[in-house]
Amino acid sequence: LYVHNILSQSDALMCAYKIDTKEVITDTLDSAEFVNIVVKPLRARVRPFNIRISTAFIRDLKDRVQRPIVVLPTVQFRSLTERFVEVFKEQVALNPSVTEIAAGDGGDNCLACLQARPDVKLVKYCLDVDAVTGAPLPASECCQPCACRPLWCVECLATWFASRQQHYERDSWLSKKTTCPMCRALFCVRDVCYLENRTRTDAEAPSLQQES
């Protein structure tokens, strides 16, 4: 059931008061967040109503309306990369984790931000098959083993991953691949494993049993 609320722009105030985020992991980044806007009529006897729009289209809405949209301080519009980093981290949390001994010495701080400790390592778990047909991928598209010790925090690695993708393919970034910043081994998100010694959540998978 749909309801149409019609109001002249000159008779209304618009206020963005909340952002909703999808809790499921999808490749569609543009639809991951929605902003809730209350439309307050200036005339009496007209009830206010809400509209909900993807954050990807908020700029278009601002360009089309005559009055400015008031944005409350609690409403923070995140960039495409920032939203991708969160989705990337959630997916990595579903992968197996790797023990510190198997990962090797992680060094001091992340080479990119120089603040966080390295907390991920690339371990090949990709099945190297087409996600749609299930057919084996050609050798040039297969993920490769990475021998680098842990050097990056997950947020910086996710940012690197996003920076190597094409913007027009943003709806499928999570299924794409890129190369290790150091050795250039090809990897996908399935190959990114948290270190076992980091602070873990209940959603993370159990550690791998590495044989010596």
PDB file of C-alpha atoms in Angstrom:
ATOM      1  CA  LEU A   1       0.000   0.000   0.000  1.00  0.00           C
ATOM      2  CA  TYR A   2       1.457   3.330  -1.085  1.00  0.00           C
ATOM      3  CA  VAL A   3       0.500   6.809   0.089  1.00  0.00           C
ATOM      4  CA  HIS A   4       1.206   9.975  -1.900  1.00  0.00           C
ATOM      5  CA  ASN A   5       1.935  13.112   0.106  1.00  0.00           C
ATOM      6  CA  ILE A   6       1.903  16.276  -2.009  1.00  0.00           C
ATOM      7  CA  LEU A   7       3.123  19.596  -0.661  1.00  0.00           C
ATOM      8  CA  SER A   8       4.444  22.762  -2.246  1.00  0.00           C
ATOM      9  CA  GLN A   9       8.155  23.261  -1.621  1.00  0.00           C
ATOM     10  CA  SER A  10       7.524  26.838  -0.546  1.00  0.00           C
ATOM     11  CA  ASP A  11       5.292  25.557   2.258  1.00  0.00           C
ATOM     12  CA  ALA A  12       7.651  22.979   3.745  1.00  0.00           C
ATOM     13  CA  LEU A  13      10.836  22.517   5.729  1.00  0.00           C
ATOM     14  CA  MET A  14      12.953  19.386   5.261  1.00  0.00           C
ATOM     15  CA  CYS A  15      15.177  17.912   7.949  1.00  0.00           C
ATOM     16  CA  ALA A  16      17.424  14.846   7.657  1.00  0.00           C
ATOM     17  CA  TYR A  17      17.378  13.185  11.073  1.00  0.00           C
ATOM     18  CA  LYS A  18      18.559   9.574  10.730  1.00  0.00           C
ATOM     19  CA  ILE A  19      20.493   7.181   8.496  1.00  0.00           C
ATOM     20  CA  ASP A  20      19.558   3.506   8.245  1.00  0.00           C
ATOM     21  CA  THR A  21      22.205   0.965   7.306  1.00  0.00           C
ATOM     22  CA  LYS A  22      21.491  -2.479   5.919  1.00  0.00           C
ATOM     23  CA  GLU A  23      22.747  -5.253   8.176  1.00  0.00           C
ATOM     24  CA  VAL A  24      23.239  -7.727   5.346  1.00  0.00           C
ATOM     25  CA  ILE A  25      26.365  -7.887   3.207  1.00  0.00           C
ATOM     26  CA  THR A  26      25.720  -7.183  -0.453  1.00  0.00           C
ATOM     27  CA  ASP A  27      27.686  -5.931  -3.418  1.00  0.00           C
ATOM     28  CA  THR A  28      25.246  -3.054  -3.905  1.00  0.00           C
ATOM     29  CA  LEU A  29      26.936  -0.204  -2.065  1.00  0.00           C
ATOM     30  CA  ASP A  30      24.620   2.528  -3.336  1.00  0.00           C
ATOM     31  CA  SER A  31      21.625   0.975  -1.581  1.00  0.00           C
ATOM     32  CA  ALA A  32      23.425   0.135   1.672  1.00  0.00           C
ATOM     33  CA  GLU A  33      22.390   3.344   3.437  1.00  0.00           C
ATOM     34  CA  PHE A  34      19.174   5.354   3.491  1.00  0.00           C
ATOM     35  CA  VAL A  35      18.570   8.810   4.918  1.00  0.00           C
ATOM     36  CA  ASN A  36      15.278   9.570   6.656  1.00  0.00           C
ATOM     37  CA  ILE A  37      13.927  13.071   6.058  1.00  0.00           C
ATOM     38  CA  VAL A  38      10.955  14.603   7.821  1.00  0.00           C
ATOM     39  CA  VAL A  39       8.934  17.108   5.797  1.00  0.00           C
ATOM     40  CA  LYS A  40       7.323  19.696   8.079  1.00  0.00           C
ATOM     41  CA  PRO A  41       4.520  21.795   6.543  1.00  0.00           C
ATOM     42  CA  LEU A  42       4.458  25.500   7.380  1.00  0.00           C
ATOM     43  CA  ARG A  43       0.685  25.590   7.138  1.00  0.00           C
ATOM     44  CA  ALA A  44      -1.592  24.520   9.941  1.00  0.00           C
ATOM     45  CA  ARG A  45      -3.779  21.409   9.642  1.00  0.00           C
ATOM     46  CA  VAL A  46      -1.249  19.700   7.396  1.00  0.00           C
ATOM     47  CA  ARG A  47       0.481  16.757   8.999  1.00  0.00           C
ATOM     48  CA  PRO A  48       4.250  16.212   8.614  1.00  0.00           C
ATOM     49  CA  PHE A  49       5.435  13.126   6.781  1.00  0.00           C
ATOM     50  CA  ASN A  50       8.669  11.232   6.198  1.00  0.00           C
ATOM     51  CA  ILE A  51      10.556  10.331   3.059  1.00  0.00           C
ATOM     52  CA  ARG A  52      13.348   7.767   2.820  1.00  0.00           C
ATOM     53  CA  ILE A  53      15.964   7.949   0.097  1.00  0.00           C
ATOM     54  CA  SER A  54      19.259   6.247  -0.685  1.00  0.00           C
ATOM     55  CA  THR A  55      22.238   8.336   0.382  1.00  0.00           C
ATOM     56  CA  ALA A  56      23.524   7.924  -3.169  1.00  0.00           C
ATOM     57  CA  PHE A  57      20.745  10.240  -4.370  1.00  0.00           C
ATOM     58  CA  ILE A  58      20.775  12.832  -1.585  1.00  0.00           C
ATOM     59  CA  ARG A  59      22.835  15.259  -3.680  1.00  0.00           C
ATOM     60  CA  ASP A  60      20.344  15.014  -6.543  1.00  0.00           C
ATOM     61  CA  LEU A  61      17.524  15.756  -4.116  1.00  0.00           C
ATOM     62  CA  LYS A  62      19.324  18.821  -2.748  1.00  0.00           C
ATOM     63  CA  ASP A  63      19.778  20.124  -6.289  1.00  0.00           C
ATOM     64  CA  ARG A  64      16.082  19.724  -7.084  1.00  0.00           C
ATOM     65  CA  VAL A  65      14.451  21.294  -4.039  1.00  0.00           C
ATOM     66  CA  GLN A  66      14.175  25.044  -3.552  1.00  0.00           C
ATOM     67  CA  ARG A  67      14.773  25.099   0.191  1.00  0.00           C
ATOM     68  CA  PRO A  68      17.927  23.771   1.879  1.00  0.00           C
ATOM     69  CA  ILE A  69      17.675  20.443   3.673  1.00  0.00           C
ATOM     70  CA  VAL A  70      18.589  20.787   7.339  1.00  0.00           C
ATOM     71  CA  VAL A  71      20.958  17.993   8.399  1.00  0.00           C
ATOM     72  CA  LEU A  72      21.175  17.187  12.103  1.00  0.00           C
ATOM     73  CA  PRO A  73      24.692  16.797  13.573  1.00  0.00           C
ATOM     74  CA  THR A  74      23.986  13.125  14.277  1.00  0.00           C
ATOM     75  CA  VAL A  75      23.576  12.419  10.552  1.00  0.00           C
ATOM     76  CA  GLN A  76      26.916  11.569   8.958  1.00  0.00           C
ATOM     77  CA  PHE A  77      27.085  10.914   5.233  1.00  0.00           C
ATOM     78  CA  ARG A  78      29.866   8.427   4.538  1.00  0.00           C
ATOM     79  CA  SER A  79      31.763   8.201   1.289  1.00  0.00           C
ATOM     80  CA  LEU A  80      31.523   5.200  -1.018  1.00  0.00           C
ATOM     81  CA  THR A  81      34.953   4.015   0.124  1.00  0.00           C
ATOM     82  CA  GLU A  82      34.038   4.330   3.807  1.00  0.00           C
ATOM     83  CA  ARG A  83      30.926   2.234   3.286  1.00  0.00           C
ATOM     84  CA  PHE A  84      32.883  -0.341   1.306  1.00  0.00           C
ATOM     85  CA  VAL A  85      35.462  -0.638   4.094  1.00  0.00           C
ATOM     86  CA  GLU A  86      32.708  -1.606   6.548  1.00  0.00           C
ATOM     87  CA  VAL A  87      31.268  -4.221   4.171  1.00  0.00           C
ATOM     88  CA  PHE A  88      34.776  -5.536   3.459  1.00  0.00           C
ATOM     89  CA  LYS A  89      35.486  -5.947   7.189  1.00  0.00           C
ATOM     90  CA  GLU A  90      32.228  -7.821   7.740  1.00  0.00           C
ATOM     91  CA  GLN A  91      33.094 -10.227   4.939  1.00  0.00           C
ATOM     92  CA  VAL A  92      36.632 -10.776   6.264  1.00  0.00           C
ATOM     93  CA  ALA A  93      35.140 -11.631   9.668  1.00  0.00           C
ATOM     94  CA  LEU A  94      33.405 -14.595   7.998  1.00  0.00           C
ATOM     95  CA  ASN A  95      36.707 -15.979   6.694  1.00  0.00           C
ATOM     96  CA  PRO A  96      38.946 -18.323   8.700  1.00  0.00           C
ATOM     97  CA  SER A  97      41.508 -16.615  10.906  1.00  0.00           C
ATOM     98  CA  VAL A  98      45.189 -17.517  10.895  1.00  0.00           C
ATOM     99  CA  THR A  99      47.421 -18.103  13.910  1.00  0.00           C
ATOM    100  CA  GLU A 100      50.189 -15.642  14.660  1.00  0.00           C
ATOM    101  CA  ILE A 101      52.841 -18.351  14.274  1.00  0.00           C
ATOM    102  CA  ALA A 102      51.581 -19.239  10.813  1.00  0.00           C
ATOM    103  CA  ALA A 103      51.324 -15.569   9.861  1.00  0.00           C
ATOM    104  CA  GLY A 104      54.794 -14.631  11.053  1.00  0.00           C
ATOM    105  CA  ASP A 105      55.879 -11.473  12.852  1.00  0.00           C
ATOM    106  CA  GLY A 106      53.474  -8.656  12.031  1.00  0.00           C
ATOM    107  CA  GLY A 107      56.022  -5.949  12.791  1.00  0.00           C
ATOM    108  CA  ASP A 108      55.128  -2.715  14.512  1.00  0.00           C
ATOM    109  CA  ASN A 109      52.365  -0.708  12.873  1.00  0.00           C
ATOM    110  CA  CYS A 110      50.463  -0.809   9.610  1.00  0.00           C
ATOM    111  CA  LEU A 111      52.658   0.440   6.755  1.00  0.00           C
ATOM    112  CA  ALA A 112      49.842   2.605   5.410  1.00  0.00           C
ATOM    113  CA  CYS A 113      48.378   4.443   8.411  1.00  0.00           C
ATOM    114  CA  LEU A 114      51.343   3.899  10.802  1.00  0.00           C
ATOM    115  CA  GLN A 115      48.848   3.800  13.677  1.00  0.00           C
ATOM    116  CA  ALA A 116      46.974   0.499  13.858  1.00  0.00           C
ATOM    117  CA  ARG A 117      48.637  -2.863  14.316  1.00  0.00           C
ATOM    118  CA  PRO A 118      48.657  -5.215  11.304  1.00  0.00           C
ATOM    119  CA  ASP A 119      45.706  -7.545  11.854  1.00  0.00           C
ATOM    120  CA  VAL A 120      45.224  -9.383   8.543  1.00  0.00           C
ATOM    121  CA  LYS A 121      47.211 -11.670   6.267  1.00  0.00           C
ATOM    122  CA  LEU A 122      46.561 -12.852   2.716  1.00  0.00           C
ATOM    123  CA  VAL A 123      46.023 -16.626   2.625  1.00  0.00           C
ATOM    124  CA  LYS A 124      44.704 -18.123  -0.608  1.00  0.00           C
ATOM    125  CA  TYR A 125      41.228 -19.571  -0.064  1.00  0.00           C
ATOM    126  CA  CYS A 126      39.607 -18.525  -3.324  1.00  0.00           C
ATOM    127  CA  LEU A 127      38.300 -21.521  -5.284  1.00  0.00           C
ATOM    128  CA  ASP A 128      39.187 -19.848  -8.604  1.00  0.00           C
ATOM    129  CA  VAL A 129      35.821 -20.577 -10.193  1.00  0.00           C
ATOM    130  CA  ASP A 130      33.340 -18.314 -11.925  1.00  0.00           C
ATOM    131  CA  ALA A 131      30.734 -17.163  -9.399  1.00  0.00           C
ATOM    132  CA  VAL A 132      27.922 -17.510 -11.956  1.00  0.00           C
ATOM    133  CA  THR A 133      28.788 -20.580 -14.016  1.00  0.00           C
ATOM    134  CA  GLY A 134      31.081 -22.434 -11.620  1.00  0.00           C
ATOM    135  CA  ALA A 135      33.596 -22.942 -14.423  1.00  0.00           C
ATOM    136  CA  PRO A 136      37.326 -22.753 -13.610  1.00  0.00           C
ATOM    137  CA  LEU A 137      38.863 -19.330 -14.129  1.00  0.00           C
ATOM    138  CA  PRO A 138      41.739 -18.826 -16.565  1.00  0.00           C
ATOM    139  CA  ALA A 139      45.172 -18.737 -14.951  1.00  0.00           C
ATOM    140  CA  SER A 140      45.437 -14.968 -15.420  1.00  0.00           C
ATOM    141  CA  GLU A 141      42.343 -14.425 -13.238  1.00  0.00           C
ATOM    142  CA  CYS A 142      43.172 -16.898 -10.465  1.00  0.00           C
ATOM    143  CA  CYS A 143      44.157 -15.691  -7.007  1.00  0.00           C
ATOM    144  CA  GLN A 144      47.782 -16.281  -6.064  1.00  0.00           C
ATOM    145  CA  PRO A 145      49.616 -17.226  -2.856  1.00  0.00           C
ATOM    146  CA  CYS A 146      51.096 -14.294  -0.943  1.00  0.00           C
ATOM    147  CA  ALA A 147      54.273 -14.838   1.090  1.00  0.00           C
ATOM    148  CA  CYS A 148      54.283 -11.386   2.708  1.00  0.00           C
ATOM    149  CA  ARG A 149      54.161 -11.165   6.480  1.00  0.00           C
ATOM    150  CA  PRO A 150      51.278  -9.143   7.980  1.00  0.00           C
ATOM    151  CA  LEU A 151      51.931  -5.496   7.132  1.00  0.00           C
ATOM    152  CA  TRP A 152      48.491  -3.886   6.932  1.00  0.00           C
ATOM    153  CA  CYS A 153      45.445  -3.274   9.083  1.00  0.00           C
ATOM    154  CA  VAL A 154      42.155  -4.408   7.582  1.00  0.00           C
ATOM    155  CA  GLU A 155      40.878  -0.850   7.038  1.00  0.00           C
ATOM    156  CA  CYS A 156      43.936   0.193   5.020  1.00  0.00           C
ATOM    157  CA  LEU A 157      43.872  -3.029   2.996  1.00  0.00           C
ATOM    158  CA  ALA A 158      40.171  -2.479   2.263  1.00  0.00           C
ATOM    159  CA  THR A 159      40.878   1.119   1.226  1.00  0.00           C
ATOM    160  CA  TRP A 160      43.646  -0.106  -1.082  1.00  0.00           C
ATOM    161  CA  PHE A 161      41.260  -2.714  -2.522  1.00  0.00           C
ATOM    162  CA  ALA A 162      38.623  -0.049  -3.227  1.00  0.00           C
ATOM    163  CA  SER A 163      41.143   2.337  -4.792  1.00  0.00           C
ATOM    164  CA  ARG A 164      42.056  -0.302  -7.389  1.00  0.00           C
ATOM    165  CA  GLN A 165      38.478  -0.777  -8.597  1.00  0.00           C
ATOM    166  CA  GLN A 166      36.542   1.006 -11.330  1.00  0.00           C
ATOM    167  CA  HIS A 167      33.910   3.405 -10.015  1.00  0.00           C
ATOM    168  CA  TYR A 168      31.330   2.325 -12.587  1.00  0.00           C
ATOM    169  CA  GLU A 169      31.618  -1.242 -11.214  1.00  0.00           C
ATOM    170  CA  ARG A 170      30.946  -0.148  -7.623  1.00  0.00           C
ATOM    171  CA  ASP A 171      27.944  -2.474  -7.332  1.00  0.00           C
ATOM    172  CA  SER A 172      30.265  -5.487  -7.589  1.00  0.00           C
ATOM    173  CA  TRP A 173      33.469  -4.329  -5.885  1.00  0.00           C
ATOM    174  CA  LEU A 174      33.232  -7.034  -3.241  1.00  0.00           C
ATOM    175  CA  SER A 175      33.466  -9.762  -5.880  1.00  0.00           C
ATOM    176  CA  LYS A 176      36.431  -8.159  -7.662  1.00  0.00           C
ATOM    177  CA  LYS A 177      40.155  -8.736  -7.177  1.00  0.00           C
ATOM    178  CA  THR A 178      43.301  -6.682  -6.833  1.00  0.00           C
ATOM    179  CA  THR A 179      46.982  -7.235  -6.072  1.00  0.00           C
ATOM    180  CA  CYS A 180      48.933  -7.274  -2.820  1.00  0.00           C
ATOM    181  CA  PRO A 181      50.475  -3.809  -2.304  1.00  0.00           C
ATOM    182  CA  MET A 182      53.899  -5.416  -1.807  1.00  0.00           C
ATOM    183  CA  CYS A 183      54.342  -8.604  -3.857  1.00  0.00           C
ATOM    184  CA  ARG A 184      51.518  -7.959  -6.373  1.00  0.00           C
ATOM    185  CA  ALA A 185      49.948 -11.374  -5.825  1.00  0.00           C
ATOM    186  CA  LEU A 186      46.341 -11.336  -7.024  1.00  0.00           C
ATOM    187  CA  PHE A 187      43.762 -11.768  -4.242  1.00  0.00           C
ATOM    188  CA  CYS A 188      40.059 -11.400  -3.473  1.00  0.00           C
ATOM    189  CA  VAL A 189      38.213 -10.736  -0.218  1.00  0.00           C
ATOM    190  CA  ARG A 190      37.993 -14.494   0.485  1.00  0.00           C
ATOM    191  CA  ASP A 191      41.788 -14.543   0.819  1.00  0.00           C
ATOM    192  CA  VAL A 192      41.923 -11.916   3.581  1.00  0.00           C
ATOM    193  CA  CYS A 193      42.244 -13.518   7.028  1.00  0.00           C
ATOM    194  CA  TYR A 194      42.281 -11.881  10.433  1.00  0.00           C
ATOM    195  CA  LEU A 195      45.167 -12.751  12.752  1.00  0.00           C
ATOM    196  CA  GLU A 196      44.133 -14.995  15.617  1.00  0.00           C
ATOM    197  CA  ASN A 197      45.689 -12.744  18.279  1.00  0.00           C
ATOM    198  CA  ARG A 198      43.493  -9.749  17.449  1.00  0.00           C
ATOM    199  CA  THR A 199      40.337  -8.896  19.386  1.00  0.00           C
ATOM    200  CA  ARG A 200      37.725 -11.259  17.966  1.00  0.00           C
ATOM    201  CA  THR A 201      33.947 -11.165  17.766  1.00  0.00           C
ATOM    202  CA  ASP A 202      31.494 -14.033  17.982  1.00  0.00           C
ATOM    203  CA  ALA A 203      30.820 -13.722  14.252  1.00  0.00           C
ATOM    204  CA  GLU A 204      34.351 -14.682  13.308  1.00  0.00           C
ATOM    205  CA  ALA A 205      35.261 -18.157  12.230  1.00  0.00           C
ATOM    206  CA  PRO A 206      37.584 -20.443  14.238  1.00  0.00           C
ATOM    207  CA  SER A 207      41.299 -20.312  13.563  1.00  0.00           C
ATOM    208  CA  LEU A 208      43.049 -22.504  11.052  1.00  0.00           C
ATOM    209  CA  GLN A 209      45.006 -25.491  12.217  1.00  0.00           C
ATOM    210  CA  GLN A 210      48.362 -25.100  10.517  1.00  0.00           C
ATOM    211  CA  GLU A 211      50.669 -28.081  10.376  1.00  0.00           C
ATOM    212  CA  SER A 212      54.334 -27.500  11.008  1.00  0.00           C
TER     213      SER A 212
END
